[in-house]
């Protein structure tokens, strides 16, 4: 199973090098997104053992969530897009990415809502579901639950943005996914929100154990 965890893109965020040490806008975000995605595809395109792809989106894919340019909870953001264009550019990126990945293996699109884009990412998930509704290569895990669970062989992976659970995280999987917990040997949480390494956007390939 190939997991694509492109987290915390913050599409629409604006930063100025003289003030922050680095420039950032939606064009840079889009370029970086497809640079990483194309790199992953190039590295796996000759593999014949990939049975499925799990594409994780949300996780603050969008930088803001309201027409006034704030996060879901109202924190004002520096943005370089109007909310209408933010959504249009975002779903265009997501549709293109899923199309690219679906040429490699069947793909499961998984929504993990972030603290910046809880509503907008859910709307994007509905857009994607409608766009690919007749495409047998694509399945969806787009329900409103903040935490999602994907099982592969003897592995159970929990996905969440990571801003809500804190110390509760260690006790949630065995309750919310009790049956899969009992039938698997390896269990992990994969989260965004707080980078734990200089390059948090990584590629993970799991094999049935």
XYZ file of C-alpha atoms in Angstrom:
209
model
C 0.000 0.000 0.000
C 1.299 3.408 -0.959
C 0.355 6.286 1.328
C 0.491 9.853 0.053
C 0.505 12.128 3.144
C 0.912 15.639 1.712
C -0.032 17.502 4.866
C -0.224 21.165 5.877
C 0.062 22.702 2.419
C -1.786 25.842 3.610
C -2.873 26.784 0.119
C -3.590 30.513 0.013
C -1.126 31.459 2.759
C 0.930 34.588 2.054
C 4.425 35.178 3.419
C 7.042 37.780 2.478
C 10.720 36.875 2.595
C 11.812 40.179 4.142
C 9.436 39.615 7.038
C 9.381 35.846 7.508
C 12.588 34.608 5.850
C 10.739 32.875 3.020
C 8.245 33.762 0.319
C 5.029 31.757 0.093
C 1.837 32.093 -1.925
C -0.637 29.837 -3.717
C 1.598 29.509 -6.804
C 4.537 28.367 -4.683
C 2.276 25.989 -2.750
C 0.951 24.452 -5.963
C 4.455 24.080 -7.387
C 5.724 22.373 -4.229
C 2.722 20.063 -4.072
C 3.253 18.721 -7.575
C 7.031 18.606 -7.159
C 6.590 16.188 -4.256
C 3.801 14.238 -5.966
C 5.751 13.829 -9.209
C 8.825 12.743 -7.258
C 6.806 10.035 -5.505
C 5.244 8.865 -8.763
C 8.620 8.721 -10.468
C 10.023 6.552 -7.684
C 7.162 4.035 -7.742
C 5.994 4.008 -11.360
C 7.926 0.822 -12.206
C 6.698 -1.112 -9.173
C 4.115 -3.785 -9.864
C 3.393 -4.694 -6.236
C 1.367 -1.632 -5.233
C -2.134 -2.919 -4.540
C -3.734 0.335 -3.451
C -2.984 3.994 -2.818
C -4.256 5.964 0.155
C -4.366 9.672 -0.635
C -4.717 11.823 2.483
C -5.979 15.367 2.049
C -7.357 18.065 4.276
C -4.875 18.486 7.133
C -4.844 22.241 6.509
C -4.667 21.822 2.744
C -6.473 25.200 2.702
C -5.072 28.029 4.815
C -8.382 29.656 5.733
C -11.987 28.641 6.101
C -14.227 31.723 6.039
C -15.126 34.555 3.705
C -13.258 36.937 6.018
C -10.002 34.983 5.715
C -9.883 33.296 9.125
C -9.351 29.728 10.262
C -12.365 27.697 11.320
C -12.166 29.095 14.856
C -11.662 32.682 13.708
C -7.900 33.271 13.764
C -7.074 35.862 11.118
C -4.651 34.757 8.408
C -2.456 36.475 5.819
C -3.843 35.218 2.498
C -3.170 35.857 -1.161
C -6.479 34.558 -2.552
C -10.156 35.394 -2.273
C -12.156 32.525 -0.773
C -13.844 31.719 -4.100
C -10.550 31.340 -5.955
C -9.022 29.410 -3.048
C -11.653 26.717 -3.411
C -11.436 26.611 -7.226
C -7.643 26.295 -7.242
C -7.714 23.745 -4.434
C -10.170 21.321 -5.996
C -8.375 21.638 -9.341
C -5.159 20.498 -7.624
C -6.881 17.625 -5.828
C -8.667 16.316 -8.925
C -5.450 16.385 -10.939
C -3.532 14.596 -8.175
C -6.107 11.809 -7.883
C -6.157 11.387 -11.662
C -2.375 11.013 -11.689
C -2.335 8.489 -8.860
C -5.264 6.447 -10.170
C -3.135 5.530 -13.187
C -0.816 3.612 -10.840
C -3.261 1.657 -8.659
C -6.775 1.876 -7.202
C -6.924 4.884 -4.917
C -8.767 5.614 -1.700
C -9.317 9.318 -1.032
C -9.308 10.038 2.704
C -10.441 13.331 4.223
C -8.727 14.467 7.436
C -10.042 17.881 8.418
C -7.608 20.376 9.903
C -7.977 23.288 12.277
C -7.537 25.792 9.429
C -9.918 24.183 6.910
C -12.510 22.053 8.682
C -15.405 23.265 6.517
C -13.631 23.992 3.228
C -11.899 20.607 3.139
C -15.277 18.914 3.706
C -16.780 20.837 0.788
C -13.786 19.813 -1.325
C -14.371 16.183 -0.366
C -17.947 16.385 -1.635
C -16.672 17.932 -4.883
C -14.179 15.087 -5.328
C -16.813 12.457 -4.558
C -19.061 13.893 -7.244
C -16.247 14.296 -9.784
C -15.105 10.679 -9.500
C -18.492 9.095 -8.735
C -18.388 6.947 -11.888
C -14.668 6.138 -11.709
C -14.208 2.605 -10.403
C -10.550 3.314 -9.628
C -11.459 5.720 -6.835
C -13.152 5.065 -3.488
C -13.820 7.538 -0.718
C -13.500 7.883 3.033
C -15.024 11.350 3.250
C -17.383 11.178 6.232
C -17.356 14.064 8.751
C -15.486 12.111 11.447
C -12.252 13.845 12.450
C -10.378 10.561 12.766
C -10.189 7.945 10.024
C -8.901 4.362 10.100
C -7.412 2.342 7.253
C -6.496 -1.314 7.557
C -3.968 -3.054 5.350
C -2.980 -6.640 6.114
C -1.850 -6.806 9.739
C -1.507 -3.025 9.970
C -4.050 -0.495 11.213
C -3.371 3.193 10.594
C -5.249 6.006 12.248
C -5.310 9.410 10.596
C -6.029 12.674 12.369
C -4.773 16.226 12.098
C -3.419 16.124 15.635
C -4.669 19.403 17.083
C -7.544 17.991 19.158
C -6.609 14.714 20.825
C -3.454 15.461 22.810
C -3.108 12.890 25.643
C -6.357 11.139 24.664
C -4.800 9.830 21.464
C -3.336 6.669 23.026
C -6.780 5.392 23.998
C -8.890 6.257 20.976
C -7.984 3.725 18.298
C -8.841 0.637 20.345
C -12.279 2.120 21.082
C -13.204 3.671 17.731
C -11.795 0.829 15.602
C -12.125 -2.024 18.082
C -12.696 -4.827 15.569
C -9.764 -3.853 13.355
C -7.618 -3.312 16.449
C -8.264 -6.880 17.554
C -7.495 -8.313 14.115
C -4.206 -6.474 13.507
C -0.711 -6.610 14.913
C 0.746 -3.221 14.005
C -1.027 0.072 14.764
C 0.115 3.616 14.111
C -1.164 7.179 14.114
C -0.245 9.449 11.207
C -0.795 13.150 11.871
C -0.089 16.617 10.517
C -0.242 19.939 12.417
C 3.125 19.780 14.199
C 6.189 18.933 12.050
C 8.441 16.368 13.703
C 11.262 16.544 11.154
C 12.666 19.164 8.746
C 10.854 17.525 5.811
C 7.521 16.205 7.147
C 6.056 15.371 3.727
C 7.183 11.783 3.387
C 6.432 8.621 1.471
C 5.397 5.494 3.300
C 5.048 2.092 1.685
C 3.588 -0.659 3.841
C 3.658 -4.307 2.919
C 1.377 -7.044 4.221
C 3.043 -8.663 7.198
